[in-house]
Structure formats: C-alpha cells, structure tokens
Amino acid sequence: MPLVFAIDDLKDAVYLHATICESLRLYPPIPHNRRTALKKDVLPDGTIVDPGMMTVISMYAAGRMEHVWGKNCLEFKPERWISENGKLNHETMSKFFGFSIGPRSCLGQEMAFVMMKLAASAMIFNFQVEVLVGQLVEPKPSIVLKMKNGLMVRVKERVLHV
C-alpha cells in the first residue's frame, strides 16, 4: 500500500522545499508575468514607470540571471536555498518571485508549496522515477511553461519491506 505523508510530516523538510524552489526558479510554471503600475515608480535601471503603464517580467529569464544567481545560475542546485544553519536562506528567497512578490503576490503560495511537497514526497517515497536518456529539454513558449517534446520517464513502484 503506498504511503501518503501528512502535512505535519513535511514542515521541516528543508531540502525538499529548496528542491521545489530550485525547480520553480529554472522552470517557472508561468514564464511571464505582467503588472500595471498603480503609482509612479522607478525600475532598478532608472526607467520611469508611470501609473497605468504595463510591465512584463520574464520569470524564466530572471531565474537564469548570472548577476542575481551567480556563475552557476544554469545549474540545478537546491543547496543555494539553504543557509549554513540548515534553514531556508531568506536572502535567496527574496530573489525568488515565482509567485510574485509584495502586496500582489499569490495568495495561494503557501498552499501550493504544501501541495507540491505532498505530491513530491509521495512520488519519491513510493516510486523510482528515471528520466530516459537522450532527451532535449527545450521550453515551448505559452502562457504555461511546457516542454516542447514532453519528458519521457520510466516509473517503477518501490518495494518497501516493513
């Protein structure tokens, strides 16, 4: 019988949380976000944004910016999200806006993380998942980020001896 975790089982799963953050950094489900300015503002590069002006943010590009994420910005490295004391690194978290940031951030962010942790832990614990060799990982532009050719995997049920 497959094991399903409870929410409380995963509240201290820092590496799992970091792995999800790293996945979302490199492959954000919504690759672009747009916002309409409510008041006059100035972007970091000095561009003036007037009220009513729309800005578009590429979450996909932002997750790969070397000046933000470092020389290893294209590497999958969950450890970048964990501080030396083993907790989530709040400095790194402040660079991540996969759910947007500020007063208009996603209200369901915490619930989304809970659901992703529950799904990932159940998959990892109950199944062996192997990505088939030789696939080209190429994004397919759309409102929701997809892989152009999908992702072929081999899934085997784990045999647990209790």
C-alpha positions in Angstrom: 0.0 0.0 0.0 1.5 3.4 -1.0 2.5 5.8 1.8 1.0 9.2 1.8 2.5 11.8 4.0 0.7 14.3 6.3 1.3 18.0 6.1 3.0 17.9 9.6 5.4 15.3 8.3 6.9 17.7 5.8 7.0 21.0 7.7 10.8 20.6 8.4 11.6 19.1 5.0 14.0 22.0 4.2 15.8 20.2 1.3 12.5 19.2 -0.3 11.4 22.9 -0.1 14.7 24.0 -1.5 14.4 21.5 -4.4 11.0 22.8 -5.2 12.2 26.4 -5.2 15.1 25.5 -7.4 12.8 23.7 -9.9 10.5 26.8 -9.9 13.5 29.1 -10.4 14.6 27.3 -13.5 11.2 26.2 -14.8 8.6 28.6 -13.6 5.1 27.3 -14.4 4.1 30.8 -15.5 7.2 32.0 -17.5 6.0 35.7 -17.9 4.0 37.9 -15.6 2.6 41.3 -16.2 1.7 44.1 -13.9 0.0 47.5 -14.3 1.6 50.2 -12.2 -0.8 51.8 -9.6 1.6 54.7 -9.0 4.7 56.3 -10.4 7.8 54.2 -9.8 11.4 53.8 -11.0 12.9 50.5 -12.0 16.4 49.5 -10.9 17.9 50.6 -14.2 16.3 54.0 -13.9 13.4 53.5 -16.2 10.4 55.6 -15.0 7.1 53.7 -14.8 4.0 55.9 -14.9 0.6 55.0 -13.4 -1.3 52.7 -15.7 1.8 51.6 -17.6 2.1 47.8 -18.0 5.4 46.0 -17.3 6.1 42.4 -18.3 8.6 40.3 -16.3 10.2 37.2 -17.7 10.3 34.8 -14.7 12.1 32.3 -17.0 14.9 34.8 -17.7 15.0 36.2 -14.2 15.7 32.7 -12.8 18.8 32.5 -15.0 20.4 35.9 -14.4 24.0 35.4 -13.6 24.3 38.7 -11.7 21.4 37.5 -9.4 22.1 33.8 -9.1 25.9 33.6 -9.6 28.1 31.8 -12.2 26.3 28.5 -11.6 22.9 30.1 -12.5 22.1 27.4 -15.1 22.9 24.6 -12.7 20.2 22.8 -10.7 21.5 23.4 -7.1 18.9 23.2 -4.3 21.7 24.0 -1.8 21.6 27.6 -2.8 18.3 27.9 -0.9 19.7 26.6 2.4 21.7 28.7 4.9 24.7 27.5 6.9 22.4 26.7 9.8 20.3 24.3 7.7 17.3 26.6 7.4 15.8 28.2 4.3 18.0 31.1 3.2 15.8 34.2 3.4 18.3 36.2 1.3 17.9 33.8 -1.5 14.1 33.6 -1.0 14.0 37.4 -1.5 15.4 36.9 -5.1 12.6 34.5 -6.0 9.4 35.8 -7.4 7.8 32.7 -9.0 4.7 33.6 -7.1 5.3 37.3 -7.5 6.2 39.5 -4.5 4.8 42.3 -2.5 1.1 43.1 -1.9 0.0 41.4 -5.2 1.8 38.2 -4.6 0.0 34.9 -5.0 -2.4 34.3 -2.1 -2.1 30.5 -2.6 1.7 30.4 -2.4 1.8 28.5 1.0 -0.9 26.1 -0.1 0.9 25.5 -3.4 4.1 24.6 -1.5 2.2 22.2 0.8 0.6 20.5 -2.2 3.9 20.3 -4.1 5.7 18.8 -1.1 2.9 16.3 -0.5 2.9 15.2 -4.2 6.7 15.1 -4.5 7.2 13.2 -1.2 4.6 10.6 -2.2 6.2 10.1 -5.6 9.8 9.9 -4.2 8.9 7.5 -1.5 6.6 5.2 -3.5 8.2 5.1 -6.9 11.5 5.1 -8.7 11.4 7.7 -11.4 14.2 7.6 -14.1 14.4 10.2 -16.8 15.1 8.5 -20.1 18.5 9.3 -21.7 18.9 11.4 -24.8 16.1 13.9 -24.4 16.3 17.5 -25.5 15.0 19.8 -22.7 13.5 22.7 -24.6 10.8 25.0 -23.4 7.7 25.5 -25.5 6.5 29.2 -25.3 3.0 29.5 -24.0 1.1 31.0 -21.1 2.0 28.0 -19.0 5.6 26.7 -19.4 5.7 23.3 -21.1 8.5 21.2 -22.6 8.4 21.2 -26.4 8.8 17.4 -26.6 7.4 16.4 -23.2 9.6 14.5 -20.7 9.8 10.7 -21.0 10.4 8.9 -17.8 10.3 5.3 -16.6 8.3 4.8 -13.4 8.6 1.7 -11.2 6.8 1.0 -7.9 9.2 0.8 -5.0 9.0 -2.4 -3.0 9.0 -1.4 0.7 9.9 -4.0 3.3 8.4 -3.1 6.6 
